[in-house]
Amino acid sequence: MEIKVTTIETNRTRPKDSDLGFGQVFTDHMFVMDYSEDKGWHDSRIEPYADFSVSPAAMVFHYGQAIFEGLKAFKTPDKKICLFRPRDNFKRMNRSATGMCIPNIDIDFVMDALKQLIRLEEKWIPETLGTSLYIRPTIIATDPFLGVRASLTYRFFIMLSSVGAYYAEGLNPVKIWVSKDHVRAAKGGVGEFKTAGNYAASLIASEKAKKEGYAQVLWLDAIERKYIEEVGAMNIFFLIDDELITPNLTGTILPGITRYSVINLAKKWGMNISERKISIDEVFLAHENGKLKEVFGSGTAAVISPVGEIRYGDKVISIGDGKPGETAMKFYTGLTDIQYGKAEDSENWIEVVD
Ligand code: PLP
Ligand code: COI
């Protein structure tokens, strides 16, 4: 499929790297294509970033049929543009699509489209450690219809955003709050898909957490309310003695690409890594016994995010000494060295945009 390109000259400039937060600075262009039953994915175009026109009856507004991805492009010291595991994101997008009755996309085609868009938007890629170009592929249901069924038409778009750290804390440890009253996802539901409704469902608990001074919610399983699942926007790891533990994938948590990367590096470095059930009681008991060494989250936006405090009901535990732990930093450096082209890409995770 041919991509129609319409460009715009703007005098907008990228803010200073040190002023970049997360998700507020959008670039000048976006990639868009539409889907209908008779034409499949069609009308692919790169066009100036602007508001869309869709019907108020578009099914996404009413029944939430929407999926998205999050990945990043990095600028290396020798000015190469590196995408980190982009095909894994599009594979996951297709799994989310299937789970939400949305048509799949052609990964080779969207990879080409993404690279073309990024080449055009090169000036928006910041260069310092901790900054990057965040890429947000999204699919929404556009059928103007008020009955409940899968939409017959969709729009796929990729928007780009120059970003710095996701959390205001940067690399400093964040505080997380265990939700006792709310659950994020149940087995048989859509928790493992990156669909908008999972985030909508998480808001009431995260607003409560924020009011109490916590950055995000740590979710427990929906049935026993005992086993740890993940955090609002990242997967979670616990270092207990010398065992690095992350909850196993049970269909209710997002299979994070950073999570896979951490597991992979941990194995490569000969660490004792387990994907297994871990209860909140085990974490608190390990803390009581002085065995809970570190806790950190992993995610595209969050990278590696040390956790310094966990609250569960009236109980609060502090982890570490207010600084990022040694293991969290080892993974942060290990991952970012590959992403920014400072270390050999021994795992073949980088795809260069040339
Ligand atoms: N869990 C949730 C709910 C997320 O939104 C994210 C972010 O994408 C993650 C985990 C981490 O996934 P990844 O490492 O693929 O970014
Ligand atoms: C990401 O890390 O890419 C995410 O999608 C998390 C969040 C911003 C929703």
Short mmCIF file of N, CA and C and ligand atoms in Angstrom, two decimals, residues 70 89 92 184 194 199 230-235 254-259 298-301, ligand 1:
data_model
loop_
_atom_site.label_atom_id
_atom_site.label_comp_id
_atom_site.label_asym_id
_atom_site.label_seq_id
_atom_site.Cartn_x
_atom_site.Cartn_y
_atom_site.Cartn_z
N GLY A 70 2.89 1.42 23.27
CA GLY A 70 3.84 2.45 23.67
C GLY A 70 5.24 1.90 23.42
N ASN A 89 6.16 -4.80 20.00
CA ASN A 89 4.99 -3.98 20.30
C ASN A 89 3.86 -4.21 19.29
N ARG A 92 2.26 -7.49 19.95
CA ARG A 92 1.33 -7.39 21.08
C ARG A 92 0.07 -6.63 20.67
N ARG A 184 -8.16 -4.58 39.02
CA ARG A 184 -7.94 -4.09 37.66
C ARG A 184 -8.51 -5.03 36.62
N LYS A 194 -3.74 -4.43 25.77
CA LYS A 194 -3.49 -3.01 26.04
C LYS A 194 -4.68 -2.23 25.47
N TYR A 199 -7.40 1.02 31.56
CA TYR A 199 -6.86 2.22 32.20
C TYR A 199 -7.99 3.04 32.82
N GLU A 230 0.45 -6.23 38.99
CA GLU A 230 1.33 -5.24 38.36
C GLU A 230 0.96 -3.87 38.90
N VAL A 231 1.68 -2.86 38.41
CA VAL A 231 1.40 -1.48 38.83
C VAL A 231 0.66 -0.81 37.67
N GLY A 232 0.08 0.36 37.91
CA GLY A 232 -0.75 1.04 36.91
C GLY A 232 -0.15 1.10 35.52
N ALA A 233 1.12 1.41 35.41
CA ALA A 233 1.73 1.57 34.09
C ALA A 233 3.06 0.82 33.99
N MET A 234 3.22 -0.21 34.82
CA MET A 234 4.47 -0.99 34.72
C MET A 234 4.31 -2.36 35.39
N ASN A 235 5.17 -3.26 35.02
CA ASN A 235 5.28 -4.55 35.71
C ASN A 235 6.17 -4.36 36.93
N LEU A 254 -0.41 -7.15 31.91
CA LEU A 254 0.15 -6.86 30.60
C LEU A 254 1.51 -7.55 30.46
N PRO A 255 1.70 -8.32 29.38
CA PRO A 255 3.02 -8.93 29.16
C PRO A 255 4.00 -7.86 28.67
N GLY A 256 4.63 -7.21 29.61
CA GLY A 256 5.47 -6.05 29.29
C GLY A 256 6.72 -6.45 28.52
N ILE A 257 7.07 -5.64 27.55
CA ILE A 257 8.28 -5.90 26.75
C ILE A 257 9.52 -5.57 27.59
N THR A 258 9.40 -4.57 28.45
CA THR A 258 10.53 -4.28 29.35
C THR A 258 10.67 -5.42 30.36
N ARG A 259 9.54 -5.98 30.79
CA ARG A 259 9.56 -7.14 31.71
C ARG A 259 10.34 -8.30 31.08
N SER A 298 8.97 -1.96 35.83
CA SER A 298 9.56 -1.92 34.50
C SER A 298 8.48 -1.57 33.49
N GLY A 299 8.81 -0.67 32.57
CA GLY A 299 7.85 -0.30 31.53
C GLY A 299 8.51 0.60 30.51
N THR A 300 7.88 0.74 29.36
CA THR A 300 8.46 1.59 28.33
C THR A 300 8.54 3.04 28.81
N ALA A 301 7.42 3.54 29.31
CA ALA A 301 7.42 4.92 29.79
C ALA A 301 8.25 5.04 31.07
N1 PLP B 1 1.64 -2.84 32.66
C1 PLP B 1 0.83 -1.85 32.23
C2 PLP B 1 -0.55 -1.79 32.75
C3 PLP B 1 1.30 -0.91 31.30
O1 PLP B 1 0.53 0.06 30.86
C4 PLP B 1 2.65 -1.03 30.84
C5 PLP B 1 3.16 -0.10 29.85
O2 PLP B 1 3.14 -0.31 28.69
C6 PLP B 1 3.44 -2.09 31.31
C7 PLP B 1 2.90 -2.97 32.23
C8 PLP B 1 4.84 -2.30 30.82
O3 PLP B 1 4.84 -2.79 29.50
P1 PLP B 1 6.03 -2.46 28.50
O4 PLP B 1 7.26 -2.87 29.19
O5 PLP B 1 5.73 -3.25 27.29
O6 PLP B 1 5.98 -1.00 28.26
#
